[in-house]
Short mmCIF file of C-alpha atoms and ligand atoms in Angstrom, two decimals:
data_model
loop_
_atom_site.label_atom_id
_atom_site.label_comp_id
_atom_site.label_asym_id
_atom_site.label_seq_id
_atom_site.Cartn_x
_atom_site.Cartn_y
_atom_site.Cartn_z
CA MET A 1 101.19 -98.66 36.59
CA ALA A 2 98.35 -98.82 33.75
CA THR A 3 96.62 -101.89 33.90
CA LYS A 4 98.07 -104.49 31.95
CA TYR A 5 95.93 -106.55 29.69
CA ILE A 6 97.06 -110.09 28.54
CA PHE A 7 94.49 -112.34 26.41
CA VAL A 8 94.85 -116.29 26.00
CA THR A 9 94.27 -117.74 22.98
CA GLY A 10 94.28 -121.44 22.09
CA GLY A 11 95.17 -124.12 18.95
CA VAL A 12 94.62 -126.60 17.65
CA ALA A 13 92.03 -128.64 19.37
CA SER A 14 89.52 -127.50 22.21
CA SER A 15 89.40 -128.67 25.79
CA LEU A 16 94.02 -128.44 25.92
CA GLY A 17 93.27 -126.34 29.35
CA LYS A 18 93.23 -121.88 28.90
CA GLY A 19 91.07 -121.85 31.90
CA ILE A 20 93.91 -123.57 33.59
CA ILE A 21 96.44 -121.93 32.57
CA ALA A 22 94.82 -118.59 32.34
CA ALA A 23 94.24 -119.64 35.87
CA SER A 24 97.54 -120.58 36.54
CA LEU A 25 98.95 -116.86 35.42
CA ALA A 26 96.75 -115.68 37.93
CA ARG A 27 98.03 -117.47 41.04
CA LEU A 28 101.76 -116.11 40.03
CA LEU A 29 100.89 -112.82 39.53
CA LYS A 30 98.64 -112.50 42.47
CA ALA A 31 101.42 -114.06 44.47
CA ARG A 32 104.29 -111.16 43.45
CA GLY A 33 101.87 -108.98 44.83
CA TYR A 34 98.94 -107.60 42.08
CA SER A 35 95.91 -107.58 41.94
CA VAL A 36 94.74 -109.29 39.38
CA ALA A 37 90.97 -109.94 37.21
CA ASN A 38 90.58 -112.90 35.03
CA GLN A 39 88.01 -112.99 32.32
CA LYS A 40 86.19 -115.18 30.15
CA LEU A 41 84.91 -114.27 26.64
CA ASP A 42 82.80 -117.43 25.36
CA PRO A 43 81.50 -116.38 20.94
CA TYR A 44 78.13 -118.80 21.46
CA ILE A 45 75.42 -117.19 21.19
CA ASN A 46 73.22 -117.91 24.12
CA ILE A 47 73.18 -114.97 26.57
CA ASP A 48 74.80 -116.49 29.32
CA PRO A 49 75.29 -120.97 29.81
CA GLY A 50 72.13 -120.44 32.48
CA THR A 51 70.25 -122.11 29.89
CA LEU A 52 72.31 -124.54 28.53
CA ASN A 53 72.19 -128.56 29.68
CA PRO A 54 75.42 -129.05 31.33
CA TYR A 55 76.65 -132.38 29.15
CA GLU A 56 76.65 -129.69 25.93
CA HIS A 57 79.40 -127.45 28.58
CA GLY A 58 79.88 -128.49 31.92
CA GLU A 59 78.70 -126.89 34.57
CA CYS A 60 76.97 -123.91 35.00
CA TYR A 61 78.73 -121.35 37.17
CA VAL A 62 77.44 -118.88 39.70
CA THR A 63 79.08 -115.17 40.95
CA GLU A 64 78.32 -113.45 43.84
CA ASP A 65 76.39 -110.72 41.94
CA GLY A 66 73.92 -113.64 40.49
CA ALA A 67 75.31 -114.23 37.02
CA GLU A 68 75.31 -117.57 35.20
CA THR A 69 79.22 -118.00 33.60
CA ASP A 70 81.35 -120.29 32.46
CA LEU A 71 83.11 -123.25 34.52
CA ASP A 72 86.68 -121.70 33.43
CA LEU A 73 85.45 -118.91 35.99
CA GLY A 74 85.25 -120.87 38.84
CA HIS A 75 88.43 -122.29 38.02
CA TYR A 76 89.71 -118.46 38.53
CA GLU A 77 87.74 -117.89 41.81
CA ARG A 78 89.46 -121.40 43.57
CA PHE A 79 93.12 -120.18 41.65
CA THR A 80 92.98 -117.11 42.67
CA GLY A 81 89.95 -116.27 45.40
CA VAL A 82 89.33 -113.30 43.57
CA ALA A 83 85.47 -113.53 43.37
CA THR A 84 84.23 -112.96 39.58
CA SER A 85 81.28 -110.98 38.45
CA HIS A 86 78.72 -110.63 35.13
CA ALA A 87 81.08 -108.86 34.03
CA ASN A 88 83.80 -111.25 34.70
CA ASN A 89 81.67 -113.43 31.64
CA VAL A 90 81.00 -112.20 28.56
CA THR A 91 79.25 -114.06 25.35
CA THR A 92 78.18 -113.04 22.08
CA GLY A 93 74.94 -113.18 22.15
CA ARG A 94 75.24 -110.62 25.56
CA ILE A 95 77.50 -108.98 22.82
CA TYR A 96 74.69 -108.67 20.15
CA GLN A 97 72.47 -108.01 22.63
CA ASN A 98 73.91 -104.68 23.96
CA VAL A 99 74.60 -103.74 20.33
CA ILE A 100 70.62 -104.20 19.44
CA GLU A 101 69.36 -102.39 22.24
CA LYS A 102 71.80 -99.15 21.69
CA GLU A 103 70.72 -99.68 17.90
CA ARG A 104 66.89 -99.34 19.00
CA ARG A 105 67.29 -96.53 21.63
CA GLY A 106 68.63 -94.30 19.07
CA ASP A 107 73.05 -94.66 20.04
CA PHE A 108 73.34 -94.62 16.60
CA LEU A 109 71.52 -92.77 14.81
CA GLY A 110 72.46 -92.22 10.95
CA LYS A 111 74.51 -95.55 11.03
CA THR A 112 74.73 -98.96 9.96
CA VAL A 113 75.51 -100.75 12.90
CA GLN A 114 78.45 -103.42 12.06
CA VAL A 115 79.73 -105.96 13.21
CA ILE A 116 83.10 -103.89 12.78
CA PRO A 117 82.97 -100.74 14.46
CA HIS A 118 80.53 -102.17 16.91
CA ILE A 119 80.58 -105.64 17.69
CA THR A 120 84.39 -105.48 18.20
CA ASN A 121 83.32 -101.81 19.93
CA GLU A 122 81.47 -103.09 22.20
CA ILE A 123 83.55 -105.94 23.02
CA LYS A 124 86.21 -103.37 23.77
CA GLU A 125 84.88 -101.97 26.28
CA ARG A 126 83.97 -105.44 27.77
CA ILE A 127 87.50 -106.18 27.99
CA THR A 128 88.44 -102.35 29.20
CA ALA A 129 85.97 -101.86 31.91
CA LEU A 130 88.02 -104.17 34.23
CA GLY A 131 90.31 -102.51 34.00
CA ASN A 132 88.96 -98.95 34.36
CA THR A 133 87.69 -99.19 37.98
CA GLY A 134 90.48 -99.07 38.61
CA ASN A 135 91.08 -102.30 41.13
CA TYR A 136 93.78 -105.01 38.70
CA GLU A 137 96.84 -104.27 38.03
CA PHE A 138 96.32 -107.23 34.99
CA VAL A 139 93.26 -108.35 33.50
CA ILE A 140 93.97 -111.29 32.08
CA THR A 141 90.82 -112.26 29.23
CA GLU A 142 90.48 -115.48 27.93
CA ILE A 143 89.34 -115.86 24.64
CA GLY A 144 86.69 -119.33 24.52
CA GLY A 145 86.77 -121.27 21.47
CA THR A 146 89.71 -121.96 19.57
CA VAL A 147 91.34 -119.97 16.36
CA GLY A 148 89.76 -120.15 13.22
CA ASP A 149 86.33 -120.57 13.96
CA ILE A 150 83.54 -118.27 12.56
CA GLU A 151 82.05 -117.33 16.19
CA SER A 152 85.31 -115.68 17.38
CA TYR A 153 86.88 -114.02 14.61
CA PRO A 154 85.85 -110.64 15.98
CA PHE A 155 86.26 -111.71 19.36
CA ILE A 156 90.57 -111.99 17.51
CA GLU A 157 90.13 -108.72 15.94
CA ALA A 158 89.01 -106.97 18.97
CA VAL A 159 91.94 -107.83 20.85
CA ARG A 160 94.34 -107.19 17.13
CA GLN A 161 92.64 -103.19 18.09
CA LEU A 162 93.56 -103.15 21.93
CA LYS A 163 97.40 -104.57 21.13
CA TRP A 164 98.18 -102.26 18.70
CA THR A 165 96.15 -99.38 20.50
CA LEU A 166 98.06 -100.99 23.72
CA GLY A 167 101.48 -101.67 22.70
CA ARG A 168 103.23 -102.74 25.50
CA ASN A 169 100.25 -102.96 27.56
CA SER A 170 98.95 -106.38 26.39
CA ILE A 171 100.21 -109.33 25.15
CA VAL A 172 99.16 -112.47 23.81
CA ILE A 173 99.64 -115.99 25.08
CA HIS A 174 98.74 -118.98 22.42
CA LEU A 175 98.18 -122.11 23.83
CA THR A 176 98.55 -125.24 21.55
CA TYR A 177 98.85 -129.13 21.53
CA ILE A 178 102.07 -130.75 19.92
CA PRO A 179 101.17 -134.17 18.79
CA TYR A 180 104.01 -137.22 20.16
CA ILE A 181 104.32 -139.48 17.35
CA ALA A 182 104.61 -143.00 18.70
CA ALA A 183 105.92 -144.33 14.75
CA ALA A 184 108.20 -141.43 14.77
CA GLY A 185 109.17 -141.13 17.68
CA GLU A 186 108.82 -137.45 17.57
CA LEU A 187 106.90 -134.15 18.59
CA LYS A 188 105.03 -132.63 15.41
CA THR A 189 105.09 -128.83 16.04
CA LYS A 190 103.25 -128.52 12.46
CA PRO A 191 99.71 -127.98 13.73
CA THR A 192 101.00 -125.44 16.01
CA GLN A 193 103.14 -123.44 13.45
CA HIS A 194 99.00 -123.39 11.91
CA SER A 195 97.60 -122.14 14.16
CA VAL A 196 99.65 -119.56 14.67
CA LYS A 197 99.27 -119.00 11.12
CA ALA A 198 95.49 -118.52 11.57
CA LEU A 199 96.09 -115.58 13.84
CA GLN A 200 98.83 -114.45 12.49
CA GLN A 201 96.21 -113.98 9.05
CA GLN A 202 93.94 -112.55 11.76
CA GLY A 203 96.67 -110.03 12.02
CA VAL A 204 97.64 -111.01 15.79
CA GLN A 205 100.73 -112.21 16.73
CA PRO A 206 101.49 -114.15 19.71
CA ASP A 207 104.26 -113.07 22.06
CA ILE A 208 103.58 -116.26 23.80
CA ILE A 209 102.98 -119.79 22.99
CA VAL A 210 102.24 -122.22 25.73
CA CYS A 211 102.47 -125.90 25.06
CA ARG A 212 100.58 -128.76 25.71
CA THR A 213 102.09 -131.81 25.74
CA GLU A 214 102.66 -135.78 27.08
CA LYS A 215 107.15 -135.34 26.15
CA PRO A 216 109.17 -132.72 27.58
CA LEU A 217 109.88 -130.17 24.64
CA THR A 218 113.29 -130.37 23.79
CA ARG A 219 115.29 -127.11 23.02
CA SER A 220 115.18 -127.93 18.84
CA VAL A 221 111.27 -128.14 19.47
CA ARG A 222 111.92 -124.86 21.52
CA ASP A 223 113.85 -122.74 18.45
CA LYS A 224 111.78 -124.95 16.33
CA ILE A 225 108.56 -123.40 17.25
CA GLY A 226 109.83 -119.64 17.55
CA LEU A 227 111.63 -119.89 14.27
CA PHE A 228 108.89 -120.75 12.35
CA CYS A 229 106.08 -118.25 14.50
CA ASN A 230 108.21 -115.18 15.35
CA ILE A 231 108.41 -116.03 18.38
CA GLU A 232 112.15 -115.94 21.32
CA GLY A 233 112.65 -119.00 22.34
CA ASP A 234 112.57 -118.63 26.09
CA CYS A 235 108.13 -117.48 25.38
CA VAL A 236 107.94 -121.30 24.32
CA ILE A 237 106.50 -122.64 27.83
CA GLU A 238 106.59 -126.43 28.10
CA ASP A 239 103.01 -127.36 29.21
CA GLY A 240 103.71 -131.12 30.25
CA ASP A 241 100.98 -133.76 32.13
CA VAL A 242 101.00 -133.26 36.20
CA SER A 243 98.67 -135.30 38.35
CA SER A 244 96.76 -132.59 39.53
CA ILE A 245 95.72 -129.26 37.51
CA TYR A 246 96.59 -127.36 41.16
CA GLU A 247 99.67 -128.34 39.78
CA VAL A 248 100.01 -126.12 36.68
CA PRO A 249 101.41 -122.86 38.95
CA ILE A 250 104.01 -124.25 39.54
CA LYS A 251 104.99 -125.62 36.28
CA MET A 252 104.18 -122.48 34.76
CA HIS A 253 106.76 -121.03 37.37
CA ASP A 254 109.35 -123.11 36.52
CA GLU A 255 108.99 -122.54 32.33
CA ARG A 256 109.35 -118.76 34.03
CA LEU A 257 105.89 -117.81 32.08
CA ASP A 258 105.73 -115.18 34.91
CA ILE A 259 109.14 -113.79 33.91
CA GLN A 260 108.06 -113.60 30.62
CA VAL A 261 105.04 -112.58 30.88
CA LEU A 262 106.53 -108.58 32.81
CA LYS A 263 109.14 -108.84 30.54
CA LYS A 264 106.84 -108.75 27.90
CA LEU A 265 104.53 -105.88 29.59
CA ASP A 266 107.52 -104.07 30.50
CA VAL A 267 106.93 -104.52 34.53
CA PRO A 268 109.99 -104.33 36.43
CA ILE A 269 110.68 -107.93 37.89
CA LYS A 270 110.71 -108.40 41.57
CA LYS A 271 112.74 -110.61 43.57
CA ASP A 272 109.92 -112.33 45.69
CA ILE A 273 107.27 -114.49 44.62
CA ASP A 274 105.39 -116.14 47.41
CA LEU A 275 103.94 -119.52 46.10
CA ALA A 276 104.58 -121.13 50.36
CA ASN A 277 100.61 -121.50 50.91
CA TRP A 278 100.45 -122.71 47.50
CA GLU A 279 102.74 -125.08 47.83
CA ALA A 280 101.60 -126.08 51.58
CA PHE A 281 98.41 -126.69 49.97
CA LEU A 282 99.99 -129.22 46.94
CA PHE A 283 101.87 -131.37 49.86
CA LYS A 284 98.39 -132.00 51.38
CA LEU A 285 96.57 -132.26 48.54
CA LYS A 286 99.81 -134.48 46.99
CA ASN A 287 100.29 -136.31 50.87
CA PRO A 288 97.57 -137.89 52.03
CA GLU A 289 97.19 -140.38 55.06
CA LYS A 290 93.96 -141.76 54.51
CA GLU A 291 91.28 -142.50 52.26
CA VAL A 292 87.75 -141.95 51.77
CA SER A 293 84.67 -143.37 49.21
CA VAL A 294 81.65 -140.88 48.76
CA GLY A 295 78.85 -141.16 46.82
CA LEU A 296 78.21 -137.98 44.09
CA VAL A 297 74.25 -138.96 43.25
CA GLY A 298 73.20 -137.52 39.93
CA LYS A 299 71.80 -136.98 36.40
CA TYR A 300 74.96 -135.65 35.07
CA VAL A 301 77.31 -138.18 36.13
CA GLN A 302 78.67 -139.61 32.44
CA LEU A 303 80.26 -135.58 32.32
CA GLN A 304 82.09 -134.73 35.53
CA ASP A 305 82.62 -131.71 34.19
CA ALA A 306 79.21 -130.65 34.93
CA TYR A 307 79.74 -131.33 38.40
CA LYS A 308 83.00 -129.32 38.25
CA SER A 309 82.73 -127.24 41.15
CA ILE A 310 81.32 -129.82 43.86
CA THR A 311 84.16 -132.28 42.78
CA GLU A 312 86.80 -129.19 43.02
CA ALA A 313 85.56 -128.87 46.75
CA PHE A 314 86.50 -132.35 47.42
CA ILE A 315 89.48 -131.83 46.85
CA HIS A 316 89.80 -129.32 49.00
CA ALA A 317 88.70 -130.59 51.53
CA GLY A 318 90.76 -133.01 51.27
CA ALA A 319 93.74 -131.40 51.65
CA GLU A 320 92.63 -129.69 54.29
CA LEU A 321 91.88 -133.02 55.87
CA ARG A 322 95.22 -135.12 54.32
CA CYS A 323 92.47 -137.17 53.10
CA LYS A 324 92.02 -138.89 49.57
CA VAL A 325 88.45 -137.85 48.52
CA ASN A 326 87.80 -141.33 45.88
CA VAL A 327 84.15 -139.55 44.39
CA SER A 328 82.18 -142.39 42.49
CA TYR A 329 79.82 -140.47 40.57
CA ILE A 330 76.45 -142.95 40.10
CA ASN A 331 73.31 -141.99 38.40
CA SER A 332 70.13 -141.63 39.54
CA GLU A 333 67.99 -142.77 37.13
CA ASN A 334 70.17 -146.77 37.32
CA ILE A 335 68.51 -146.33 41.97
CA THR A 336 65.72 -148.60 42.31
CA LYS A 337 64.05 -150.04 45.48
CA GLU A 338 65.19 -153.18 44.43
CA ASN A 339 69.21 -152.57 44.21
CA VAL A 340 69.58 -148.89 46.10
CA ASP A 341 71.75 -151.10 48.96
CA GLU A 342 73.91 -152.42 46.41
CA GLN A 343 74.50 -149.17 44.47
CA LEU A 344 75.66 -146.76 47.73
CA LYS A 345 77.11 -149.67 50.02
CA GLY A 346 80.60 -149.43 51.19
CA LEU A 347 80.22 -145.20 50.94
CA THR A 348 80.97 -143.79 53.92
CA GLY A 349 79.28 -140.57 52.65
CA ILE A 350 76.49 -139.82 49.97
CA LEU A 351 76.11 -136.54 48.31
CA VAL A 352 72.89 -136.00 46.36
CA ALA A 353 74.01 -133.31 44.01
CA PRO A 354 72.67 -130.30 42.13
CA GLY A 355 69.44 -130.27 39.74
CA PHE A 356 67.04 -129.49 37.37
CA GLY A 357 63.67 -131.81 36.53
CA THR A 358 61.87 -135.50 36.72
CA ARG A 359 64.28 -137.61 35.18
CA GLY A 360 66.42 -139.98 37.97
CA ILE A 361 64.70 -137.81 41.46
CA GLU A 362 63.08 -141.36 42.31
CA GLY A 363 67.01 -142.40 42.19
CA LYS A 364 67.39 -139.67 44.45
CA ILE A 365 65.23 -139.76 46.73
CA LEU A 366 66.43 -143.29 47.10
CA ALA A 367 69.78 -142.35 48.34
CA VAL A 368 68.55 -139.74 50.84
CA ASN A 369 66.16 -142.68 52.09
CA TYR A 370 69.81 -144.64 52.35
CA ALA A 371 71.94 -142.43 54.09
CA ARG A 372 69.44 -141.36 56.53
CA VAL A 373 68.47 -144.72 58.21
CA ASN A 374 71.83 -145.46 57.91
CA ARG A 375 72.94 -143.29 59.93
CA VAL A 376 75.71 -142.86 55.92
CA PRO A 377 77.04 -138.32 56.10
CA PHE A 378 75.10 -137.35 53.72
CA LEU A 379 74.98 -133.33 52.25
CA GLY A 380 72.41 -132.48 49.68
CA ILE A 381 73.30 -129.32 47.17
CA CYS A 382 70.28 -127.83 46.15
CA LEU A 383 67.52 -130.39 44.19
CA GLY A 384 69.32 -132.73 46.92
CA MET A 385 68.55 -130.56 50.22
CA GLN A 386 65.06 -130.17 48.06
CA CYS A 387 64.59 -135.05 48.14
CA ALA A 388 66.05 -134.82 51.69
CA VAL A 389 62.94 -132.85 53.09
CA VAL A 390 60.43 -135.05 50.17
CA GLU A 391 61.26 -137.89 51.59
CA PHE A 392 61.41 -137.31 55.10
CA ALA A 393 57.69 -136.07 54.22
CA ARG A 394 57.25 -139.59 52.64
CA ASN A 395 59.48 -141.96 55.34
CA VAL A 396 58.98 -140.00 57.83
CA LEU A 397 55.95 -137.14 58.40
CA GLY A 398 54.28 -140.44 56.31
CA TYR A 399 52.85 -137.43 53.21
CA ASP A 400 53.19 -141.12 50.41
CA ASP A 401 53.09 -138.43 47.70
CA ALA A 402 54.61 -135.98 49.03
CA HIS A 403 56.62 -133.87 46.68
CA SER A 404 58.31 -130.80 45.28
CA VAL A 405 55.50 -129.04 42.95
CA GLU A 406 58.25 -128.84 40.24
CA ILE A 407 58.09 -132.58 39.45
CA ALA A 408 54.77 -132.87 40.61
CA PRO A 409 52.40 -129.74 40.48
CA ALA A 410 48.77 -131.39 42.13
CA THR A 411 50.60 -133.05 44.73
CA SER A 412 48.64 -133.17 48.10
CA HIS A 413 51.71 -132.58 49.85
CA PRO A 414 54.00 -129.54 48.16
CA VAL A 415 56.27 -129.76 50.76
CA ILE A 416 58.87 -128.29 48.22
CA ASP A 417 56.85 -124.75 46.78
CA MET A 418 57.79 -121.83 44.11
CA MET A 419 59.12 -119.02 46.12
CA GLU A 420 56.59 -116.65 45.86
CA GLU A 421 58.82 -114.30 43.89
CA GLN A 422 58.97 -116.86 40.91
CA LYS A 423 55.34 -116.87 40.28
CA ASN A 424 54.65 -114.48 37.96
CA ILE A 425 57.79 -114.88 36.46
CA SER A 426 58.04 -117.49 32.62
CA ASN A 427 61.18 -116.43 31.30
CA MET A 428 63.99 -118.62 31.75
CA GLY A 429 66.89 -116.68 31.47
CA GLY A 430 68.57 -115.14 34.24
CA THR A 431 65.15 -115.05 36.05
CA MET A 432 66.17 -118.47 39.02
CA ARG A 433 67.13 -116.49 42.27
CA LEU A 434 71.02 -116.39 41.49
CA GLY A 435 73.53 -115.04 43.45
CA ALA A 436 74.37 -114.57 47.12
CA TYR A 437 72.18 -114.34 50.12
CA PRO A 438 72.83 -113.29 53.25
CA CYS A 439 71.58 -116.84 55.78
CA LYS A 440 71.56 -116.46 59.83
CA LEU A 441 72.29 -119.72 60.92
CA VAL A 442 70.79 -121.19 64.59
CA GLU A 443 72.73 -121.08 67.55
CA GLY A 444 73.47 -124.87 68.41
CA SER A 445 72.80 -126.13 65.12
CA LYS A 446 75.17 -128.65 63.45
CA SER A 447 76.05 -126.03 60.29
CA PHE A 448 76.34 -122.63 63.34
CA GLU A 449 79.05 -125.02 64.86
CA ILE A 450 80.71 -125.67 61.59
CA TYR A 451 81.12 -122.55 60.42
CA GLY A 452 81.90 -120.90 63.86
CA LYS A 453 79.66 -117.81 63.72
CA GLU A 454 76.28 -116.85 62.79
CA PHE A 455 75.96 -115.31 59.75
CA ILE A 456 76.72 -116.27 56.91
CA SER A 457 75.99 -115.85 53.16
CA GLU A 458 76.25 -118.37 50.63
CA ARG A 459 74.93 -118.64 46.47
CA HIS A 460 72.23 -119.47 45.25
CA ARG A 461 70.29 -121.27 41.63
CA HIS A 462 67.03 -121.79 42.54
CA ARG A 463 63.03 -121.46 42.24
CA TYR A 464 61.45 -123.85 44.66
CA GLU A 465 61.88 -123.84 48.25
CA PHE A 466 61.35 -125.30 51.49
CA ASN A 467 57.59 -124.44 51.93
CA ASN A 468 57.40 -123.04 55.55
CA LYS A 469 53.72 -124.52 56.37
CA TYR A 470 55.02 -127.54 56.86
CA ILE A 471 57.50 -126.56 59.59
CA ASN A 472 56.62 -127.25 63.03
CA GLU A 473 55.45 -130.59 61.68
CA TYR A 474 59.11 -131.04 60.45
CA LYS A 475 60.83 -129.80 63.58
CA GLU A 476 58.29 -132.43 65.52
CA ALA A 477 59.74 -135.21 63.71
CA GLY A 478 63.08 -134.76 64.01
CA MET A 479 64.72 -132.50 60.65
CA VAL A 480 65.25 -128.60 61.72
CA PRO A 481 65.71 -125.54 59.83
CA ALA A 482 69.14 -124.91 60.58
CA GLY A 483 70.07 -121.84 58.58
CA ILE A 484 67.19 -119.01 57.65
CA ASN A 485 67.46 -116.00 55.43
CA PRO A 486 67.14 -112.83 57.72
CA ASP A 487 64.75 -110.95 55.27
CA SER A 488 62.76 -113.16 53.48
CA GLY A 489 62.46 -116.75 56.20
CA LEU A 490 63.53 -119.26 53.50
CA VAL A 491 65.07 -121.92 55.26
CA GLU A 492 68.41 -122.29 53.99
CA ILE A 493 69.49 -125.03 55.44
CA VAL A 494 67.84 -128.08 57.31
CA GLU A 495 69.59 -131.11 59.44
CA ILE A 496 68.69 -134.26 61.43
CA PRO A 497 69.74 -133.57 64.97
CA SER A 498 70.20 -137.40 65.60
CA HIS A 499 71.77 -138.64 62.60
CA PRO A 500 75.84 -138.22 62.78
CA PHE A 501 76.02 -136.13 59.97
CA PHE A 502 72.42 -135.54 57.41
CA VAL A 503 72.58 -131.34 56.23
CA GLY A 504 71.45 -130.16 53.76
CA SER A 505 71.36 -126.43 52.38
CA GLN A 506 69.98 -124.90 49.69
CA PHE A 507 72.70 -122.74 48.52
CA HIS A 508 75.37 -124.31 46.78
CA PRO A 509 78.52 -124.27 48.84
CA GLU A 510 80.57 -125.67 46.38
CA TYR A 511 80.52 -122.50 44.54
CA LYS A 512 82.70 -120.93 47.23
CA SER A 513 85.26 -123.35 47.44
CA THR A 514 88.90 -123.00 47.42
CA ALA A 515 91.96 -124.16 47.06
CA LEU A 516 93.94 -122.16 49.71
CA HIS A 517 90.46 -121.55 51.10
CA PRO A 518 88.18 -125.28 51.35
CA HIS A 519 84.95 -124.61 52.23
CA PRO A 520 83.56 -125.35 55.79
CA LEU A 521 80.58 -127.60 55.08
CA PHE A 522 82.74 -129.92 52.66
CA VAL A 523 85.26 -130.30 55.04
CA ALA A 524 82.95 -131.61 57.94
CA PHE A 525 81.14 -133.94 55.67
CA VAL A 526 84.29 -135.04 54.25
CA LYS A 527 85.41 -135.36 58.19
CA ALA A 528 82.47 -137.04 58.88
CA ALA A 529 82.63 -139.33 55.96
CA MET A 530 86.44 -140.14 57.70
CA GLU A 531 84.82 -140.99 60.93
CA TYR A 532 81.67 -143.06 59.64
CA LYS A 533 82.27 -147.42 60.88
CA ARG A 534 78.96 -148.77 59.95
N1 LIG B 1 65.26 -127.57 40.55
C1 LIG B 1 65.74 -127.44 41.57
C2 LIG B 1 64.89 -125.50 41.66
O1 LIG B 1 64.89 -124.56 40.90
C3 LIG B 1 67.06 -126.73 42.20
C4 LIG B 1 67.84 -126.44 41.21
C5 LIG B 1 68.90 -126.51 41.62
O2 LIG B 1 69.87 -127.65 41.89
N2 LIG B 1 70.32 -125.58 40.99
O3 LIG B 1 64.94 -125.02 42.47
#
């Protein structure tokens, strides 16, 4: 079968959940036995979101091959289990960078380089590149932003051209919002009509409209949208409120989104769809038998999207254990020596989050100290692991001014140092130690027991690392390396064996947790939190 291309656009408002719809559709197609890739095109000019503050754009997700990407790629992986890569997230910045490099090389000699055709051709190449690998029967491409935005014009134009050349091998799904006007007691379709008109003005007729709505869509509302937007009534899909994003695939299946997509793409509809494992996951998620409260200590807590993958990893692990994980987001800037007990009391697990820079760092170190001394299950991720190493140096090894050189370049005890390979790097974008690296677990360690194997691979995003000059001092005092990179000797995991659960990982386990494959470290951490008795 020729690769089928599905485009997902959004209208009326942002944040309606295009990523979740795209991921849910991918889940449904996978459940029908098809191979699917999800892709996101982002209209902003940054080459990637790696240099963006998480307050601006939420978490930066990291792929196996070390791409720093939009957080929607995390949703794709969590829903489908299909690994994404550099090819799955493309920004306007990346498109222009490539076109300009080609121009300098002389690829367009004699020609004026223009948005159409050069930029749109580059966009089309990035979309079809995934299909051309031959690995996917369906490519679902989500266009970031809202139709009508100036930035997204070239992307919509590329979609128009592809739709024309691909014919029945491509469709457009448009996600809109249907507001409910309480005073009139009515759902209003006008904003949807306008957003579809905006799309049509750019030459694109959607095939399916998915409507975010707080109230059920009546038949007459569906017919009205159909009539004004040139859509068959059956292709107006209701996307109502649900208690968990993981219910959306089931809702979309109930609404026959997958069937309509296959019909429109001339794909014969096999009768069976296997959602059994997804339903089993949902059942466990919705029927917890226990509850725990864990604290997520970080500095980007005002925007929960900043820690999206961690939040989701807790949901996956909680479902696995039939335990509702209540996560309190605690701003490390507000933690002081005086109030740390008050701030963290009642939590039976403490996670210190990844991050960068000085702000809030002392609060994180205090949180580590609290967890270590009170024997509360602790998981430190990346900067959180580094804080655990610093705390141990200060309060166990007795090096009062120990620090990471990221925060205190002149410290006399740089227990976290810059990685050798990073020392000559001056550009900030895309230059960290990124993506998957192998790690050998130490036999007899907690991590070895948790993973149940010797060799693992996890994803990284950092410039600093445990300073191996101190390794013997740490070992003797009771903090041990439990995972080492076999090639570089970098310490990837530290543990305190005398503590009920104290694990710090230089890598980010959260990026690899999926709904159907919860991450073992998160499962073990939640389990420890469930077992914790003060
Ligand atoms: N800032 C630290 C480093 O660069 C930690 C990074 C992180 O937590 N992702 O090493």
